[in-house]
PDB file of C-alpha atoms (C1' of nucleotides) in Angstrom:
ATOM      1  CA  MET R 278      94.629  16.399  80.037  1.00 71.00           C
ATOM      2  CA  SER R 279      95.986  14.686  83.095  1.00 90.00           C
ATOM      3  CA  VAL R 280      97.021  11.072  83.395  1.00 96.00           C
ATOM      4  CA  ARG R 281      94.354  10.690  86.056  1.00 97.00           C
ATOM      5  CA  GLN R 282      91.636  11.694  83.604  1.00 97.00           C
ATOM      6  CA  HIS R 283      92.953   9.329  80.960  1.00 97.00           C
ATOM      7  CA  LYS R 284      93.118   6.410  83.371  1.00 97.00           C
ATOM      8  CA  ALA R 285      89.600   7.104  84.562  1.00 95.00           C
ATOM      9  CA  ILE R 286      88.244   7.130  81.018  1.00 97.00           C
ATOM     10  CA  GLN R 287      90.087   3.919  80.169  1.00 97.00           C
ATOM     11  CA  ARG R 288      88.753   2.258  83.295  1.00 94.00           C
ATOM     12  CA  THR R 289      85.220   3.398  82.545  1.00 94.00           C
ATOM     13  CA  TYR R 290      85.490   2.080  79.003  1.00 96.00           C
ATOM     14  CA  GLN R 291      86.664  -1.331  80.159  1.00 95.00           C
ATOM     15  CA  ASP R 292      84.002  -1.449  82.833  1.00 92.00           C
ATOM     16  CA  LEU R 293      81.202  -0.693  80.377  1.00 93.00           C
ATOM     17  CA  TYR R 294      82.621  -3.012  77.732  1.00 95.00           C
ATOM     18  CA  HIS R 295      82.796  -5.851  80.229  1.00 94.00           C
ATOM     19  CA  ARG R 296      79.291  -5.114  81.413  1.00 91.00           C
ATOM     20  CA  TYR R 297      77.447  -4.785  78.119  1.00 93.00           C
ATOM     21  CA  GLY R 298      79.786  -6.239  75.493  1.00 96.00           C
ATOM     22  CA  PRO R 299      80.500  -4.756  72.039  1.00 97.00           C
ATOM     23  CA  GLN R 300      77.596  -2.820  70.508  1.00 97.00           C
ATOM     24  CA  HIS R 301      78.757  -2.732  66.878  1.00 97.00           C
ATOM     25  CA  TRP R 302      77.138   0.642  66.160  1.00 98.00           C
ATOM     26  CA  TRP R 303      75.636   2.520  64.309  1.00 96.00           C
ATOM     27  CA  PRO R 304      72.243   0.823  63.883  1.00 94.00           C
ATOM     28  CA  GLY R 305      71.757   1.420  60.149  1.00 94.00           C
ATOM     29  CA  ASP R 306      72.442  -0.355  56.891  1.00 91.00           C
ATOM     30  CA  THR R 307      74.273   2.288  54.853  1.00 98.00           C
ATOM     31  CA  PRO R 308      76.371   5.395  55.537  1.00 98.00           C
ATOM     32  CA  PHE R 309      73.571   7.579  54.213  1.00 98.00           C
ATOM     33  CA  GLU R 310      71.016   6.003  56.515  1.00 98.00           C
ATOM     34  CA  ILE R 311      73.388   6.636  59.401  1.00 98.00           C
ATOM     35  CA  MET R 312      73.666  10.294  58.441  1.00 98.00           C
ATOM     36  CA  VAL R 313      69.894  10.679  58.276  1.00 98.00           C
ATOM     37  CA  GLY R 314      69.617   8.990  61.657  1.00 98.00           C
ATOM     38  CA  ALA R 315      72.217  11.327  63.123  1.00 98.00           C
ATOM     39  CA  ILE R 316      70.130  14.362  62.182  1.00 98.00           C
ATOM     40  CA  LEU R 317      66.796  12.868  63.164  1.00 98.00           C
ATOM     41  CA  THR R 318      67.990  11.732  66.588  1.00 98.00           C
ATOM     42  CA  GLN R 319      68.857  15.252  67.739  1.00 98.00           C
ATOM     43  CA  ASN R 320      67.347  15.509  71.226  1.00 97.00           C
ATOM     44  CA  THR R 321      65.005  12.658  70.373  1.00 97.00           C
ATOM     45  CA  ALA R 322      64.481   9.076  71.505  1.00 96.00           C
ATOM     46  CA  TRP R 323      65.873   6.576  69.018  1.00 98.00           C
ATOM     47  CA  THR R 324      62.628   4.561  68.935  1.00 97.00           C
ATOM     48  CA  ASN R 325      60.945   7.594  67.373  1.00 98.00           C
ATOM     49  CA  VAL R 326      63.726   7.933  64.821  1.00 98.00           C
ATOM     50  CA  GLU R 327      63.272   4.314  63.785  1.00 98.00           C
ATOM     51  CA  LYS R 328      59.682   5.032  62.876  1.00 98.00           C
ATOM     52  CA  ALA R 329      60.679   8.009  60.766  1.00 98.00           C
ATOM     53  CA  ILE R 330      63.378   6.041  58.933  1.00 98.00           C
ATOM     54  CA  HIS R 331      60.934   3.212  58.379  1.00 98.00           C
ATOM     55  CA  ASN R 332      58.540   5.686  56.760  1.00 98.00           C
ATOM     56  CA  LEU R 333      61.278   6.990  54.473  1.00 98.00           C
ATOM     57  CA  LYS R 334      62.260   3.468  53.463  1.00 98.00           C
ATOM     58  CA  GLN R 335      58.712   2.388  52.809  1.00 98.00           C
ATOM     59  CA  ALA R 336      58.154   5.449  50.644  1.00 98.00           C
ATOM     60  CA  GLY R 337      61.333   4.566  48.741  1.00 98.00           C
ATOM     61  CA  CYS R 338      62.796   7.936  49.702  1.00 98.00           C
ATOM     62  CA  LEU R 339      65.826   7.062  51.793  1.00 98.00           C
ATOM     63  CA  ASP R 340      68.324   8.607  49.392  1.00 98.00           C
ATOM     64  CA  PRO R 341      69.578  12.170  48.939  1.00 98.00           C
ATOM     65  CA  GLU R 342      68.052  12.644  45.468  1.00 98.00           C
ATOM     66  CA  SER R 343      64.541  11.794  46.655  1.00 98.00           C
ATOM     67  CA  ILE R 344      64.842  14.004  49.717  1.00 98.00           C
ATOM     68  CA  VAL R 345      65.991  17.135  47.892  1.00 98.00           C
ATOM     69  CA  SER R 346      63.322  16.776  45.210  1.00 98.00           C
ATOM     70  CA  MET R 347      60.470  16.105  47.616  1.00 98.00           C
ATOM     71  CA  PRO R 348      58.022  18.807  48.722  1.00 98.00           C
ATOM     72  CA  ILE R 349      59.154  19.906  52.159  1.00 98.00           C
ATOM     73  CA  HIS R 350      55.765  19.288  53.747  1.00 98.00           C
ATOM     74  CA  ARG R 351      55.738  15.716  52.442  1.00 98.00           C
ATOM     75  CA  LEU R 352      59.178  15.093  53.919  1.00 98.00           C
ATOM     76  CA  ALA R 353      58.000  16.591  57.203  1.00 98.00           C
ATOM     77  CA  GLU R 354      55.015  14.267  57.196  1.00 98.00           C
ATOM     78  CA  LEU R 355      57.194  11.198  56.668  1.00 98.00           C
ATOM     79  CA  ILE R 356      59.531  12.072  59.530  1.00 98.00           C
ATOM     80  CA  ARG R 357      56.795  13.303  61.866  1.00 98.00           C
ATOM     81  CA  PRO R 358      57.354  10.591  64.528  1.00 98.00           C
ATOM     82  CA  SER R 359      60.905  11.813  65.145  1.00 98.00           C
ATOM     83  CA  GLY R 360      59.665  15.134  66.506  1.00 98.00           C
ATOM     84  CA  TYR R 361      60.626  18.705  65.501  1.00 98.00           C
ATOM     85  CA  PHE R 362      59.557  17.518  62.068  1.00 98.00           C
ATOM     86  CA  ASN R 363      59.414  20.951  60.425  1.00 98.00           C
ATOM     87  CA  VAL R 364      62.869  21.859  61.672  1.00 98.00           C
ATOM     88  CA  LYS R 365      64.340  18.489  60.780  1.00 98.00           C
ATOM     89  CA  ALA R 366      62.794  18.432  57.311  1.00 98.00           C
ATOM     90  CA  GLY R 367      64.716  21.618  56.581  1.00 98.00           C
ATOM     91  CA  ARG R 368      67.911  20.226  58.091  1.00 98.00           C
ATOM     92  CA  LEU R 369      67.667  16.995  56.118  1.00 98.00           C
ATOM     93  CA  THR R 370      67.102  18.936  52.911  1.00 98.00           C
ATOM     94  CA  HIS R 371      70.074  21.228  53.596  1.00 98.00           C
ATOM     95  CA  TYR R 372      72.264  18.257  54.372  1.00 98.00           C
ATOM     96  CA  CYS R 373      71.280  16.343  51.235  1.00 98.00           C
ATOM     97  CA  GLN R 374      71.835  19.396  49.039  1.00 98.00           C
ATOM     98  CA  TRP R 375      75.316  19.768  50.474  1.00 98.00           C
ATOM     99  CA  TYR R 376      75.922  16.024  50.169  1.00 98.00           C
ATOM    100  CA  LEU R 377      75.002  15.948  46.480  1.00 98.00           C
ATOM    101  CA  GLU R 378      76.792  19.185  45.619  1.00 98.00           C
ATOM    102  CA  ASN R 379      79.972  17.697  47.052  1.00 98.00           C
ATOM    103  CA  GLY R 380      79.816  14.446  45.123  1.00 98.00           C
ATOM    104  CA  GLY R 381      78.270  12.203  47.774  1.00 98.00           C
ATOM    105  CA  TYR R 382      80.046   9.556  49.770  1.00 98.00           C
ATOM    106  CA  GLU R 383      82.744   8.651  47.262  1.00 98.00           C
ATOM    107  CA  GLN R 384      84.011  12.218  46.964  1.00 98.00           C
ATOM    108  CA  LEU R 385      83.593  13.191  50.592  1.00 98.00           C
ATOM    109  CA  LYS R 386      85.374  10.153  51.962  1.00 98.00           C
ATOM    110  CA  ALA R 387      88.556  11.304  50.250  1.00 98.00           C
ATOM    111  CA  LEU R 388      88.732  14.397  52.476  1.00 98.00           C
ATOM    112  CA  LYS R 389      90.887  14.507  55.575  1.00 98.00           C
ATOM    113  CA  THR R 390      89.024  14.168  58.841  1.00 98.00           C
ATOM    114  CA  GLN R 391      89.549  17.665  60.229  1.00 97.00           C
ATOM    115  CA  PHE R 392      88.664  19.295  56.935  1.00 98.00           C
ATOM    116  CA  LEU R 393      85.593  17.115  56.525  1.00 98.00           C
ATOM    117  CA  ARG R 394      84.584  18.049  60.061  1.00 98.00           C
ATOM    118  CA  GLN R 395      84.750  21.745  59.182  1.00 98.00           C
ATOM    119  CA  ARG R 396      82.674  21.165  56.088  1.00 98.00           C
ATOM    120  CA  LEU R 397      80.035  19.232  58.033  1.00 98.00           C
ATOM    121  CA  LEU R 398      79.807  21.980  60.640  1.00 98.00           C
ATOM    122  CA  SER R 399      79.155  24.508  57.886  1.00 98.00           C
ATOM    123  CA  VAL R 400      75.911  22.726  56.988  1.00 98.00           C
ATOM    124  CA  HIS R 401      72.905  24.431  58.571  1.00 98.00           C
ATOM    125  CA  GLY R 402      71.453  22.131  61.226  1.00 98.00           C
ATOM    126  CA  VAL R 403      74.620  20.113  61.759  1.00 98.00           C
ATOM    127  CA  GLY R 404      76.241  20.914  65.093  1.00 98.00           C
ATOM    128  CA  PRO R 405      79.291  19.333  66.750  1.00 98.00           C
ATOM    129  CA  GLU R 406      77.627  16.147  67.956  1.00 98.00           C
ATOM    130  CA  THR R 407      75.814  15.442  64.698  1.00 98.00           C
ATOM    131  CA  ALA R 408      79.003  16.127  62.741  1.00 98.00           C
ATOM    132  CA  ASP R 409      80.933  13.685  64.909  1.00 98.00           C
ATOM    133  CA  ASP R 410      78.204  11.039  64.615  1.00 98.00           C
ATOM    134  CA  ILE R 411      78.532  11.320  60.852  1.00 98.00           C
ATOM    135  CA  LEU R 412      82.342  11.277  60.962  1.00 98.00           C
ATOM    136  CA  LEU R 413      82.590   8.328  63.326  1.00 98.00           C
ATOM    137  CA  TYR R 414      79.735   6.101  62.240  1.00 98.00           C
ATOM    138  CA  GLY R 415      79.234   7.251  58.652  1.00 98.00           C
ATOM    139  CA  PHE R 416      82.844   7.807  57.562  1.00 98.00           C
ATOM    140  CA  ARG R 417      84.512   5.591  60.167  1.00 98.00           C
ATOM    141  CA  ARG R 418      86.920   8.257  61.357  1.00 98.00           C
ATOM    142  CA  ARG R 419      88.631   8.141  64.742  1.00 98.00           C
ATOM    143  CA  VAL R 420      86.528  10.825  66.395  1.00 98.00           C
ATOM    144  CA  PHE R 421      84.730  10.743  69.730  1.00 98.00           C
ATOM    145  CA  VAL R 422      81.107  11.850  70.075  1.00 98.00           C
ATOM    146  CA  VAL R 423      80.267  13.899  73.154  1.00 98.00           C
ATOM    147  CA  ASP R 424      76.601  13.829  74.124  1.00 97.00           C
ATOM    148  CA  ALA R 425      74.675  14.882  77.206  1.00 94.00           C
ATOM    149  CA  TYR R 426      75.156  11.413  78.722  1.00 92.00           C
ATOM    150  CA  THR R 427      78.919  11.634  78.332  1.00 95.00           C
ATOM    151  CA  ARG R 428      79.030  14.975  80.101  1.00 94.00           C
ATOM    152  CA  ARG R 429      76.911  13.746  82.997  1.00 89.00           C
ATOM    153  CA  LEU R 430      78.841  10.519  83.358  1.00 91.00           C
ATOM    154  CA  PHE R 431      82.249  12.206  83.256  1.00 92.00           C
ATOM    155  CA  LEU R 432      81.034  14.906  85.612  1.00 90.00           C
ATOM    156  CA  ARG R 433      79.670  12.447  88.173  1.00 86.00           C
ATOM    157  CA  LEU R 434      82.808  10.356  87.947  1.00 89.00           C
ATOM    158  CA  GLY R 435      84.892  13.436  88.632  1.00 90.00           C
ATOM    159  CA  ILE R 436      86.659  13.238  85.283  1.00 94.00           C
ATOM    160  CA  ILE R 437      85.615  16.735  84.228  1.00 95.00           C
ATOM    161  CA  GLU R 438      84.607  19.862  86.122  1.00 93.00           C
ATOM    162  CA  GLY R 439      81.665  20.661  83.893  1.00 90.00           C
ATOM    163  CA  GLU R 440      82.949  23.856  82.311  1.00 92.00           C
ATOM    164  CA  GLU R 441      84.878  22.216  79.482  1.00 95.00           C
ATOM    165  CA  ASP R 442      83.555  22.978  76.026  1.00 96.00           C
ATOM    166  CA  TYR R 443      82.558  20.342  73.489  1.00 97.00           C
ATOM    167  CA  ASP R 444      85.947  19.965  71.847  1.00 97.00           C
ATOM    168  CA  GLY R 445      87.658  19.890  75.225  1.00 97.00           C
ATOM    169  CA  VAL R 446      85.761  16.782  76.266  1.00 97.00           C
ATOM    170  CA  ARG R 447      86.066  15.241  72.810  1.00 98.00           C
ATOM    171  CA  VAL R 448      89.833  15.625  72.669  1.00 97.00           C
ATOM    172  CA  LEU R 449      90.168  14.360  76.217  1.00 97.00           C
ATOM    173  CA  ALA R 450      88.491  11.082  75.296  1.00 98.00           C
ATOM    174  CA  GLU R 451      90.365  10.851  72.003  1.00 98.00           C
ATOM    175  CA  GLU R 452      93.654  11.240  73.887  1.00 97.00           C
ATOM    176  CA  ALA R 453      92.662   8.684  76.487  1.00 97.00           C
ATOM    177  CA  LEU R 454      91.828   6.014  73.913  1.00 96.00           C
ATOM    178  CA  LYS R 455      94.432   6.505  71.235  1.00 89.00           C
ATOM    179  CA  ARG R 456      94.163   3.099  69.705  1.00 83.00           C
ATOM    180  CA  SER R 457      91.425   2.812  67.140  1.00 94.00           C
ATOM    181  CA  VAL R 458      88.163   3.828  65.533  1.00 97.00           C
ATOM    182  CA  LYS R 459      86.676   0.779  67.218  1.00 98.00           C
ATOM    183  CA  ASP R 460      87.281   2.214  70.686  1.00 98.00           C
ATOM    184  CA  MET R 461      85.676   5.553  69.778  1.00 98.00           C
ATOM    185  CA  ASN R 462      82.752   3.662  68.320  1.00 98.00           C
ATOM    186  CA  GLU R 463      82.244   1.440  71.341  1.00 98.00           C
ATOM    187  CA  LEU R 464      82.769   4.010  74.072  1.00 98.00           C
ATOM    188  CA  HIS R 465      80.039   6.314  72.811  1.00 98.00           C
ATOM    189  CA  ALA R 466      77.683   3.416  72.103  1.00 98.00           C
ATOM    190  CA  LEU R 467      78.285   1.913  75.535  1.00 96.00           C
ATOM    191  CA  ILE R 468      77.612   5.197  77.290  1.00 95.00           C
ATOM    192  CA  VAL R 469      74.261   5.487  75.514  1.00 95.00           C
ATOM    193  CA  ILE R 470      73.356   1.872  76.287  1.00 93.00           C
ATOM    194  CA  HIS R 471      74.378   2.386  79.891  1.00 90.00           C
ATOM    195  CA  ALA R 472      72.162   5.439  80.127  1.00 88.00           C
ATOM    196  CA  LYS R 473      69.150   3.371  79.213  1.00 85.00           C
ATOM    197  CA  ASN R 474      69.900   0.756  81.864  1.00 80.00           C
ATOM    198  CA  SER R 475      71.599   2.527  84.729  1.00 71.00           C
ATOM    199  CA  CYS R 476      68.543   3.666  86.654  1.00 59.00           C
ATOM    200  CA  ARG R 477      66.118   0.909  85.759  1.00 49.00           C
ATOM    201  CA  VAL R 478      68.136  -2.286  85.639  1.00 40.00           C
ATOM    202  CA  ARG R 479      71.023  -1.513  87.955  1.00 39.00           C
ATOM    203  CA  PRO R 480      70.274   1.680  89.845  1.00 37.00           C
ATOM    204  CA  LEU R 481      73.367   1.553  92.051  1.00 34.00           C
ATOM    205  CA  CYS R 482      75.889   0.611  89.413  1.00 46.00           C
ATOM    206  CA  GLU R 483      79.544   1.346  89.982  1.00 47.00           C
ATOM    207  CA  THR R 484      79.760   4.113  87.432  1.00 53.00           C
ATOM    208  CA  CYS R 485      76.560   5.685  88.817  1.00 54.00           C
ATOM    209  CA  CYS R 486      73.485   6.789  86.993  1.00 57.00           C
ATOM    210  CA  ILE R 487      73.647   9.271  84.136  1.00 62.00           C
ATOM    211  CA  ARG R 488      70.062  10.321  83.783  1.00 61.00           C
ATOM    212  CA  ARG R 489      69.275  13.977  84.264  1.00 62.00           C
ATOM    213  CA  ARG R 490      67.682  13.395  87.627  1.00 59.00           C
ATOM    214  CA  CYS R 491      68.817  10.331  89.399  1.00 57.00           C
ATOM    215  CA  ARG R 492      67.298   8.784  92.496  1.00 50.00           C
ATOM    216  CA  PHE R 493      70.724   7.619  93.558  1.00 51.00           C
ATOM    217  CA  GLN R 494      72.152  11.117  93.253  1.00 49.00           C
ATOM    218  CA  ALA R 495      69.154  12.566  95.074  1.00 42.00           C
ATOM    219  CA  ASP R 496      69.566  10.127  97.962  1.00 42.00           C
ATOM    220  CA  GLN R 497      73.227  10.977  98.270  1.00 43.00           C
ATOM    221  CA  ALA R 498      72.419  14.656  98.432  1.00 38.00           C
ATOM    222  CA  ALA R 499      69.780  14.021 101.101  1.00 35.00           C
ATOM    223  CA  ASN R 500      72.200  12.027 103.258  1.00 35.00           C
ATOM    224  CA  SER R 501      74.999  14.545 103.161  1.00 31.00           C
TER     225      SER R 501
ATOM    226  C1'  DA T  84      50.278  14.908  84.617  1.00 97.96           C
ATOM    227  C1'  DC T  85      55.139  15.148  84.362  1.00 97.96           C
ATOM    228  C1'  DC T  86      59.765  14.027  82.712  1.00 97.96           C
ATOM    229  C1'  DC T  87      62.774  13.019  79.210  1.00 97.96           C
ATOM    230  C1'  DA T  88      65.005  11.866  74.861  1.00 97.96           C
ATOM    231  C1'  DG T  89      71.867   9.778  71.215  1.00 97.96           C
ATOM    232  C1'  DG T  90      70.849  18.948  69.684  1.00 97.96           C
ATOM    233  C1'  DG T  91      70.958  23.159  67.143  1.00 97.96           C
ATOM    234  C1'  DT T  92      69.675  27.832  66.015  1.00 97.96           C
ATOM    235  C1'  DC T  93      68.290  32.311  66.932  1.00 97.96           C
ATOM    236  C1'  DA T  94      67.204  36.531  69.623  1.00 97.96           C
ATOM    237  C1'  DT T  95      68.450  39.136  73.408  1.00 97.96           C
ATOM    238  C1'  DA T  96      71.650  41.470  77.068  1.00 97.96           C
TER     239       DA T  96
ATOM    240  C1'  DT W 248      79.883  34.939  75.561  1.00 97.96           C
ATOM    241  C1'  DA W 249      76.112  33.520  77.866  1.00 97.96           C
ATOM    242  C1'  DT W 250      71.654  32.456  78.892  1.00 97.96           C
ATOM    243  C1'  DG W 251      66.661  31.469  77.291  1.00 97.96           C
ATOM    244  C1'  DA W 252      63.055  30.296  73.936  1.00 97.96           C
ATOM    245  C1'  DC W 253      61.857  27.404  70.529  1.00 97.96           C
ATOM    246  C1'  DC W 254      61.182  23.241  67.965  1.00 97.96           C
ATOM    247  C1'  DA W 255      57.274  18.342  68.898  1.00 97.96           C
ATOM    248  C1'  DT W 256      56.602  13.295  69.078  1.00 97.96           C
ATOM    249  C1'  DG W 257      56.106   9.212  72.040  1.00 97.96           C
ATOM    250  C1'  DG W 258      57.395   6.093  76.018  1.00 97.96           C
ATOM    251  C1'  DG W 259      57.878   5.511  80.999  1.00 97.96           C
TER     252       DG W 259
END
DNA sequence: ACCCAGGGTCATA
DNA sequence: TATGACCATGGG
């Protein structure tokens, strides 16, 4: 938790913010839709998730009551475009059962962040990143979301060594940007947006590319 | 044809 | 605790 790491994260945030502007995430109309999106987007392109959510909306099933009372194979069929549809149908059902058993949004929002985080992690199919997506974008808590992009970016910027665990990276970013929910919201969103652009639009950007395999990185390795 | 995507769980050693 | 297999669609 060095000052150097904090400064680097702050600088990266300002750089990305200046470059892309505020993103105003999460793309979704209601907290529940955001939660569904958080589960469906696990290791999946967002464009595919949009199709699945569209199907749920069109079927009039984008609510926890409909999802828990629906035959699992029908739910799987509706979310098919988002991939892993059998797995995710089970995860969505588990999540909605938990959500309803605990009184839904109005009851859950009364819980303190760390306790709510523990409860989310206890739901089968909700791991650390999904839990933090739900906390940050669904419940508007000051929590940072660490995804694969964040790890690669921080690693290639020399901010982390690569052996830090999930919570280590999360707390590092939360310490670096102590100000507001807004900053947590924007930093994660900007990193994702940057990932989509960094190799195509501006391959040699200052913060470097954060795709898994980057031409820029490969060239550097070849020249050294 | 290959790579990858806004992960998580489970079985094995 | 640490690695690997598995889940599966769709765009570049």
